[in-house]
Short mmCIF file of C-alpha atoms and ligand atoms in Angstrom, two decimals:
data_model
loop_
_atom_site.label_atom_id
_atom_site.label_comp_id
_atom_site.label_asym_id
_atom_site.label_seq_id
_atom_site.Cartn_x
_atom_site.Cartn_y
_atom_site.Cartn_z
CA MET A 1106 0.00 0.00 0.00
CA ILE A 1107 1.30 3.45 -0.90
CA LYS A 1108 1.69 5.75 2.09
CA LYS A 1109 -0.76 8.61 1.91
CA GLN A 1110 0.63 12.14 1.87
CA GLU A 1111 -0.09 14.17 5.02
CA LEU A 1112 -1.47 17.50 3.83
CA THR A 1113 -0.32 19.55 6.81
CA GLU A 1114 3.26 18.84 5.74
CA LEU A 1115 2.75 20.93 2.60
CA THR A 1116 3.15 24.64 2.05
CA LYS A 1117 0.38 26.46 0.23
CA GLU A 1118 2.35 26.29 -3.02
CA GLU A 1119 2.99 22.58 -2.63
CA LEU A 1120 -0.69 21.93 -1.93
CA ALA A 1121 -1.58 23.87 -5.07
CA SER A 1122 0.75 21.77 -7.20
CA GLU A 1123 -0.64 18.54 -5.71
CA LEU A 1124 -4.12 19.58 -6.79
CA GLN A 1125 -2.87 20.62 -10.18
CA ASN A 1126 -1.43 17.15 -10.57
CA LEU A 1127 -4.89 15.76 -9.81
CA GLY A 1128 -6.18 17.86 -12.72
CA GLU A 1129 -7.95 20.41 -10.51
CA LYS A 1130 -8.24 24.17 -11.03
CA PRO A 1131 -6.23 26.49 -8.70
CA PHE A 1132 -9.31 27.68 -6.77
CA ARG A 1133 -9.84 24.12 -5.51
CA ALA A 1134 -6.51 24.34 -3.68
CA LYS A 1135 -7.69 27.51 -2.02
CA GLN A 1136 -10.94 25.85 -0.95
CA LEU A 1137 -9.11 22.85 0.46
CA TRP A 1138 -6.66 25.12 2.29
CA GLN A 1139 -9.56 26.96 3.90
CA TRP A 1140 -11.19 23.72 5.03
CA ILE A 1141 -7.97 22.61 6.68
CA TYR A 1142 -6.69 25.86 8.16
CA TYR A 1143 -9.68 28.18 8.40
CA ARG A 1144 -12.33 25.67 9.46
CA GLY A 1145 -10.11 23.06 11.08
CA ILE A 1146 -11.81 20.20 9.26
CA THR A 1147 -9.98 16.85 9.10
CA ASP A 1148 -12.68 14.79 7.38
CA PHE A 1149 -12.69 15.12 3.58
CA ASN A 1150 -16.35 14.04 3.53
CA LEU A 1151 -17.34 17.29 5.24
CA MET A 1152 -15.77 19.48 2.56
CA SER A 1153 -19.11 20.26 0.99
CA ASN A 1154 -18.00 22.59 -1.78
CA LEU A 1155 -15.64 20.01 -3.30
CA SER A 1156 -17.07 17.55 -5.80
CA LEU A 1157 -17.65 13.99 -4.66
CA ALA A 1158 -15.08 12.80 -7.19
CA LEU A 1159 -12.41 15.14 -5.77
CA ARG A 1160 -13.27 14.19 -2.20
CA GLN A 1161 -12.78 10.55 -3.13
CA LYS A 1162 -9.41 11.31 -4.73
CA LEU A 1163 -8.38 13.12 -1.59
CA ILE A 1164 -9.50 10.25 0.65
CA ASP A 1165 -7.55 7.79 -1.49
CA ASN A 1166 -4.30 9.75 -1.54
CA TYR A 1167 -4.09 12.08 1.44
CA THR A 1168 -4.57 12.41 5.17
CA ILE A 1169 -5.12 15.32 7.55
CA THR A 1170 -4.08 14.21 11.00
CA ARG A 1171 -3.49 15.80 14.36
CA PRO A 1172 -0.82 14.81 16.83
CA LYS A 1173 -2.40 12.34 19.25
CA VAL A 1174 -3.18 13.67 22.72
CA ILE A 1175 -1.69 11.23 25.23
CA THR A 1176 -2.30 13.20 28.41
CA GLU A 1177 -3.62 16.62 29.34
CA GLN A 1178 -3.17 18.51 32.57
CA ILE A 1179 -4.64 21.81 33.68
CA SER A 1180 -2.84 23.81 36.35
CA VAL A 1181 -4.50 25.64 39.22
CA ASP A 1182 -3.75 28.84 37.26
CA LYS A 1183 -5.45 27.35 34.15
CA THR A 1184 -2.21 26.74 32.26
CA HIS A 1185 -2.87 23.74 30.06
CA LYS A 1186 -0.25 21.15 29.16
CA TRP A 1187 -0.55 18.41 26.58
CA LEU A 1188 1.69 15.44 25.94
CA LEU A 1189 1.41 14.80 22.20
CA GLU A 1190 2.47 11.81 20.16
CA PHE A 1191 3.36 11.70 16.48
CA ALA A 1192 2.97 8.87 13.96
CA ASP A 1193 6.33 7.28 14.84
CA GLY A 1194 5.58 7.27 18.57
CA GLU A 1195 7.84 10.23 19.44
CA ARG A 1196 6.38 12.71 21.87
CA VAL A 1197 6.60 16.39 22.81
CA GLU A 1198 4.87 18.66 25.26
CA MET A 1199 2.89 21.78 24.40
CA VAL A 1200 1.51 24.42 26.74
CA TYR A 1201 -1.25 27.01 26.58
CA ILE A 1202 -0.81 29.98 28.90
CA PRO A 1203 -4.07 31.90 29.22
CA GLU A 1204 -4.25 35.57 30.11
CA LYS A 1205 -7.45 37.45 30.78
CA ASP A 1206 -8.64 38.01 27.22
CA ARG A 1207 -5.86 36.38 25.19
CA GLY A 1208 -3.22 33.74 25.58
CA ALA A 1209 -0.11 32.16 24.12
CA VAL A 1210 0.41 28.66 22.85
CA CYS A 1211 3.94 27.48 23.49
CA ILE A 1212 4.98 25.06 20.78
CA SER A 1213 7.91 22.67 20.47
CA THR A 1214 10.21 22.30 17.47
CA GLN A 1215 12.26 19.22 18.35
CA VAL A 1216 11.90 15.99 20.31
CA GLY A 1217 14.31 16.69 23.15
CA CYS A 1218 17.09 19.21 22.65
CA ALA A 1219 20.76 18.92 21.79
CA MET A 1220 21.81 22.14 23.54
CA GLY A 1221 21.99 20.58 26.98
CA CYS A 1222 21.56 23.77 29.00
CA LYS A 1223 22.25 22.73 32.56
CA PHE A 1224 19.18 24.39 34.06
CA CYS A 1225 16.66 22.97 31.58
CA HIS A 1226 14.61 19.82 32.02
CA THR A 1227 14.21 19.42 28.25
CA GLY A 1228 17.99 19.63 27.86
CA SER A 1229 18.39 16.68 30.20
CA GLN A 1230 16.40 14.52 27.78
CA HIS A 1231 18.84 14.71 24.82
CA PHE A 1232 17.92 15.18 21.21
CA THR A 1233 15.92 12.62 19.27
CA ARG A 1234 14.83 14.35 16.08
CA ASN A 1235 13.52 17.50 14.46
CA LEU A 1236 9.78 17.96 14.18
CA THR A 1237 8.35 18.13 10.68
CA THR A 1238 6.36 21.08 9.34
CA GLY A 1239 3.06 19.30 9.95
CA GLU A 1240 4.04 18.30 13.47
CA ILE A 1241 4.79 21.91 14.38
CA VAL A 1242 1.58 23.24 12.82
CA GLY A 1243 -0.41 20.32 14.22
CA GLN A 1244 0.37 21.36 17.78
CA PHE A 1245 -1.41 24.68 17.36
CA MET A 1246 -4.33 22.91 15.66
CA VAL A 1247 -4.69 20.61 18.69
CA ALA A 1248 -4.95 23.69 20.90
CA ARG A 1249 -7.54 25.24 18.58
CA ASP A 1250 -9.55 22.01 18.65
CA ALA A 1251 -9.41 21.94 22.44
CA TYR A 1252 -10.64 25.52 22.80
CA LYS A 1253 -13.02 25.28 19.82
CA GLU A 1254 -11.44 28.32 18.25
CA TRP A 1255 -12.14 27.54 14.66
CA PRO A 1256 -14.26 30.38 13.29
CA SER A 1257 -17.89 30.47 14.19
CA PRO A 1258 -20.41 33.01 12.89
CA THR A 1259 -21.34 34.00 16.43
CA ASP A 1260 -18.03 34.16 18.24
CA GLU A 1261 -14.83 35.62 16.86
CA THR A 1262 -13.04 35.93 20.21
CA ARG A 1263 -9.51 34.63 20.10
CA TYR A 1264 -8.07 33.31 23.30
CA LEU A 1265 -5.27 31.54 21.45
CA SER A 1266 -3.96 34.86 20.20
CA ASN A 1267 -0.19 34.44 20.38
CA ILE A 1268 2.41 31.81 19.70
CA VAL A 1269 5.70 31.44 21.50
CA VAL A 1270 8.21 29.11 19.90
CA MET A 1271 9.62 28.32 23.30
CA GLY A 1272 8.73 24.72 23.93
CA MET A 1273 11.13 21.83 23.56
CA GLY A 1274 14.05 22.25 21.21
CA GLU A 1275 16.22 24.89 19.55
CA PRO A 1276 14.13 26.35 16.69
CA LEU A 1277 17.11 27.70 14.75
CA ASN A 1278 18.47 24.20 14.41
CA ASN A 1279 15.29 23.16 12.63
CA LEU A 1280 14.92 26.34 10.68
CA ASP A 1281 13.54 25.07 7.37
CA ASN A 1282 10.61 23.32 9.03
CA VAL A 1283 10.04 26.21 11.43
CA VAL A 1284 9.89 28.66 8.51
CA ARG A 1285 7.44 26.45 6.61
CA ALA A 1286 5.28 25.98 9.70
CA LEU A 1287 5.22 29.70 10.49
CA ASN A 1288 4.23 30.47 6.90
CA ILE A 1289 1.26 28.16 7.32
CA LEU A 1290 0.29 29.46 10.77
CA THR A 1291 0.38 33.09 9.61
CA ASP A 1292 -1.34 32.61 6.26
CA SER A 1293 -4.26 35.04 6.02
CA GLU A 1294 -6.55 32.51 4.37
CA GLY A 1295 -6.09 30.07 7.20
CA ILE A 1296 -5.05 30.24 10.82
CA SER A 1297 -3.92 33.82 10.31
CA ILE A 1298 -1.89 34.56 13.41
CA SER A 1299 -0.03 37.83 12.89
CA ARG A 1300 3.77 37.57 12.77
CA ARG A 1301 3.91 40.31 15.40
CA ARG A 1302 2.16 37.97 17.80
CA ILE A 1303 4.77 35.27 17.43
CA THR A 1304 8.01 35.18 19.39
CA MET A 1305 10.78 32.72 18.71
CA SER A 1306 13.39 32.06 21.36
CA THR A 1307 16.89 30.87 20.64
CA SER A 1308 19.70 29.75 22.89
CA GLY A 1309 21.98 31.85 20.67
CA ILE A 1310 22.83 30.09 17.40
CA ALA A 1311 24.59 33.27 16.28
CA PRO A 1312 25.18 32.52 12.58
CA LYS A 1313 21.50 31.78 12.02
CA ILE A 1314 19.87 34.66 13.92
CA VAL A 1315 19.67 37.18 11.09
CA GLU A 1316 18.60 34.58 8.53
CA ALA A 1317 15.94 33.20 10.87
CA LEU A 1318 14.37 36.60 11.41
CA GLN A 1319 14.56 37.57 7.77
CA ARG A 1320 12.83 34.35 6.80
CA THR A 1321 10.13 34.44 9.48
CA GLY A 1322 9.50 38.08 10.34
CA VAL A 1323 8.59 37.13 13.90
CA ARG A 1324 9.90 38.61 17.13
CA LEU A 1325 13.19 37.50 18.57
CA ALA A 1326 13.95 36.39 22.08
CA VAL A 1327 17.45 35.34 23.10
CA SER A 1328 18.21 33.17 26.10
CA LEU A 1329 21.13 35.13 27.45
CA HIS A 1330 21.20 34.14 31.11
CA ALA A 1331 24.68 35.52 31.82
CA PRO A 1332 26.62 38.78 31.45
CA ASN A 1333 29.91 37.16 30.41
CA ASN A 1334 31.34 34.10 28.73
CA ALA A 1335 32.73 32.55 31.89
CA ILE A 1336 29.32 32.24 33.53
CA ARG A 1337 27.42 31.49 30.33
CA SER A 1338 29.73 28.63 29.36
CA LYS A 1339 29.19 27.05 32.75
CA ILE A 1340 25.44 26.84 32.32
CA MET A 1341 25.02 26.76 28.51
CA PRO A 1342 27.41 24.51 26.57
CA ILE A 1343 26.43 26.23 23.30
CA ASN A 1344 28.42 29.24 24.53
CA ASP A 1345 31.64 27.34 23.84
CA LYS A 1346 30.69 27.41 20.18
CA PHE A 1347 29.01 30.81 19.86
CA LYS A 1348 30.28 33.36 22.34
CA ILE A 1349 28.25 36.20 23.79
CA GLU A 1350 30.00 38.62 21.39
CA ASP A 1351 28.86 36.54 18.39
CA VAL A 1352 25.29 36.61 19.63
CA MET A 1353 25.40 40.36 20.33
CA LYS A 1354 26.85 41.14 16.91
CA ALA A 1355 24.10 39.09 15.24
CA CYS A 1356 21.47 40.95 17.26
CA ALA A 1357 22.97 44.31 16.29
CA GLU A 1358 22.99 43.30 12.64
CA TYR A 1359 19.34 42.28 12.86
CA GLN A 1360 18.41 45.68 14.29
CA GLN A 1361 20.43 47.72 11.84
CA GLY A 1362 18.28 50.28 10.07
CA ASP A 1363 14.98 49.10 11.56
CA HIS A 1364 13.91 50.85 14.71
CA SER A 1365 10.83 48.72 15.22
CA ARG A 1366 12.96 45.70 15.97
CA TYR A 1367 13.17 45.06 19.66
CA ILE A 1368 14.88 42.07 21.18
CA THR A 1369 13.82 40.35 24.36
CA PHE A 1370 16.70 38.98 26.37
CA GLU A 1371 15.59 36.20 28.63
CA TYR A 1372 17.58 36.10 31.79
CA LEU A 1373 17.13 33.21 34.16
CA LEU A 1374 18.15 33.96 37.73
CA LEU A 1375 20.07 31.20 39.44
CA LYS A 1376 20.99 31.59 43.06
CA GLY A 1377 24.63 32.53 43.53
CA ILE A 1378 25.47 31.99 39.85
CA ASN A 1379 24.32 35.01 37.83
CA ASP A 1380 22.12 37.08 40.14
CA SER A 1381 24.45 39.60 41.82
CA GLN A 1382 24.38 43.38 41.42
CA GLU A 1383 27.77 43.12 39.78
CA ASN A 1384 26.26 40.74 37.21
CA ALA A 1385 23.43 43.22 36.54
CA LYS A 1386 25.91 46.06 35.96
CA GLU A 1387 28.01 43.96 33.62
CA LEU A 1388 24.88 43.10 31.68
CA ILE A 1389 23.99 46.77 31.24
CA LYS A 1390 27.49 47.50 29.95
CA LEU A 1391 27.20 44.63 27.49
CA LEU A 1392 23.95 45.87 25.98
CA LYS A 1393 25.17 49.44 25.80
CA LYS A 1394 28.36 48.37 24.07
CA TYR A 1395 26.36 46.83 21.24
CA LYS A 1396 23.73 49.63 21.27
CA LEU A 1397 20.88 47.15 21.33
CA ARG A 1398 17.23 48.16 21.67
CA ALA A 1399 16.15 45.53 24.05
CA LEU A 1400 14.17 44.60 27.06
CA PHE A 1401 14.78 41.91 29.59
CA ASN A 1402 12.51 39.20 30.72
CA LEU A 1403 13.71 38.06 34.10
CA ILE A 1404 12.80 34.45 34.71
CA PRO A 1405 12.82 33.02 38.20
CA PHE A 1406 14.29 29.52 37.98
CA ASN A 1407 11.67 26.78 37.82
CA PRO A 1408 13.00 23.71 39.55
CA TRP A 1409 12.52 20.16 38.27
CA PRO A 1410 13.34 16.77 39.77
CA ASN A 1411 17.07 16.33 40.54
CA CYS A 1412 18.21 19.70 39.18
CA ILE A 1413 21.34 21.21 40.71
CA PHE A 1414 20.26 24.85 40.81
CA GLU A 1415 18.19 26.88 43.19
CA PRO A 1416 16.02 29.89 42.45
CA SER A 1417 17.32 33.28 43.58
CA GLU A 1418 15.67 34.97 46.55
CA ARG A 1419 12.74 37.16 45.58
CA LYS A 1420 14.45 40.28 46.88
CA THR A 1421 17.56 39.50 44.81
CA VAL A 1422 15.42 39.19 41.69
CA GLU A 1423 13.70 42.47 42.47
CA ALA A 1424 17.00 44.26 43.04
CA PHE A 1425 18.33 42.86 39.74
CA SER A 1426 15.25 44.16 37.94
CA LYS A 1427 15.54 47.58 39.60
CA THR A 1428 19.16 48.01 38.52
CA LEU A 1429 18.31 47.20 34.90
CA GLU A 1430 15.30 49.51 34.95
CA GLU A 1431 17.33 52.37 36.38
CA ALA A 1432 19.66 51.96 33.42
CA GLY A 1433 16.71 52.39 31.08
CA PHE A 1434 15.86 48.78 30.25
CA ALA A 1435 12.42 47.38 30.91
CA ALA A 1436 13.01 44.29 33.04
CA PRO A 1437 9.77 42.71 34.17
CA ILE A 1438 9.92 39.60 36.28
CA ARG A 1439 8.11 36.77 34.58
CA VAL A 1440 5.39 35.15 36.62
CA ALA A 1441 5.85 31.40 36.52
CA ARG A 1442 2.81 29.65 35.11
CA GLY A 1443 1.79 26.05 35.46
CA GLN A 1444 4.57 25.11 37.86
CA ASP A 1445 2.37 22.59 39.67
CA ILE A 1446 2.07 20.51 36.49
CA LEU A 1447 5.69 21.09 35.32
CA ALA A 1448 4.48 23.30 32.48
CA ALA A 1449 6.59 26.38 33.22
CA CYS A 1450 9.69 27.49 31.25
CA GLY A 1451 12.31 24.81 31.13
CA GLN A 1452 10.18 22.16 32.79
CA LEU A 1453 9.00 20.33 29.69
CA LYS A 1454 10.08 16.79 29.12
CA SER A 1455 8.46 14.01 27.11
CA LYS A 1456 10.54 11.01 28.12
CA MET A 1457 11.23 9.63 31.51
CA PRO A 1458 14.70 8.29 32.25
CA LYS A 1459 15.04 4.57 31.64
CA ALA A 1460 14.79 2.58 34.85
N1 SAH B 2022 15.16 26.43 23.34
C1 SAH B 2022 14.81 27.78 23.30
C2 SAH B 2022 13.38 28.05 23.71
C3 SAH B 2022 12.77 27.21 24.82
S1 SAH B 2022 13.06 27.52 26.48
C4 SAH B 2022 15.73 28.59 24.18
O1 SAH B 2022 16.44 28.02 24.95
O2 SAH B 2022 15.72 29.80 24.04
C5 SAH B 2022 12.23 29.02 26.94
C6 SAH B 2022 13.01 29.78 28.02
O3 SAH B 2022 12.99 29.09 29.29
C7 SAH B 2022 14.47 29.93 27.66
O4 SAH B 2022 14.90 31.24 27.90
C8 SAH B 2022 15.13 28.96 28.60
O5 SAH B 2022 16.47 29.26 28.79
C9 SAH B 2022 14.29 29.09 29.83
N2 SAH B 2022 14.48 28.00 30.81
C10 SAH B 2022 15.05 26.80 30.61
N3 SAH B 2022 15.04 26.09 31.76
C11 SAH B 2022 14.43 26.85 32.69
C12 SAH B 2022 14.08 26.65 34.06
N4 SAH B 2022 14.34 25.52 34.68
N5 SAH B 2022 13.46 27.66 34.72
C13 SAH B 2022 13.13 28.80 34.06
N6 SAH B 2022 13.41 29.03 32.76
C14 SAH B 2022 14.06 28.08 32.08
FE1 SF4 B 2023 17.25 23.38 24.65
FE2 SF4 B 2023 16.23 25.79 25.24
FE3 SF4 B 2023 16.31 23.85 27.07
FE4 SF4 B 2023 18.57 25.01 26.29
S1 SF4 B 2023 16.85 25.99 27.37
S2 SF4 B 2023 18.25 22.80 26.57
S3 SF4 B 2023 18.13 25.36 24.14
S4 SF4 B 2023 15.12 23.82 25.20
#
């Protein structure tokens, strides 16, 4: 039996050429696209404006599948975490973080992660494989199914308003699939999430930063976590390959000539490691040196089983924030969400250690 082609793996152009190969006119591709990405329909039989003959051809040759939901947990603060499984049995976690009248879906780009940041639960799982285009898009579709956010004539409210590419994995190391997936997710005839509402976080793959932003047009967040190479290398092995200076230069290049481009620097506070006033001052100097328009997102450390770090004291975090703010940088302290179900930053993991 020939394996059927999964349609969510295809870009709009590729879908159009598939239909052309079936002898269909271009507008049929548009109709099919809208069924999949505007209505969220997975059953070809429900695609009422396609001829019966075309529906049969589609049934015979194609599939539209969602990642399988293995478990779901909802935190006391309403953060929602899913463990999802793909066709080959590999799994990732996805999180929805609701705010009052909006919310962000945090999607994964890899099974595990090769970066091995010492403070990150995902990093302790090692890398298995990249996610495909359809697997990345499929995560958001699962969230839309769960919250019934496919368009309805009576309710156009969007609680799943933002996407953060901050789940498991390093997105810049799976850039082709991430670009394809973001093109699908932002397409105005489908899911239509604005690129301004998408933030992609990288651990600092310096040579790919400019390319990634040129190809996606989304917002950039960089996991900085240290003011100098000595500290950063201790907690993020990737820093041995791409130094802070490489990352800063890439950020400066990205901002050149475009004043609307702001960068968020994520800064995780680890007790006694990177949270002193001296560290804060060094950080300010670093950003000023490269003349970056940036804000900080201070992340209190979220512990996970057997981790070696401790969160900084609340007053230390507040003092760190104050010093950055006095130097002119916004530096809000991120409120941890979903900690009780291990859904907060850096707590995701889809495989348990082998006994
Ligand atoms: N892999 C990407 C995006 C996913 S992680 C990256 O590293 O940028 C999202 C953010 O959570 C990153 O800034 C990451 O460094 C941070 N993080 C990792 N482990 C954490 C933990 N235990 N507590 C709090 N934040 C953590
Ligand atoms: Fe990977 Fe990001 Fe975790 Fe580092 S923090 S191990 S890059 S997921």
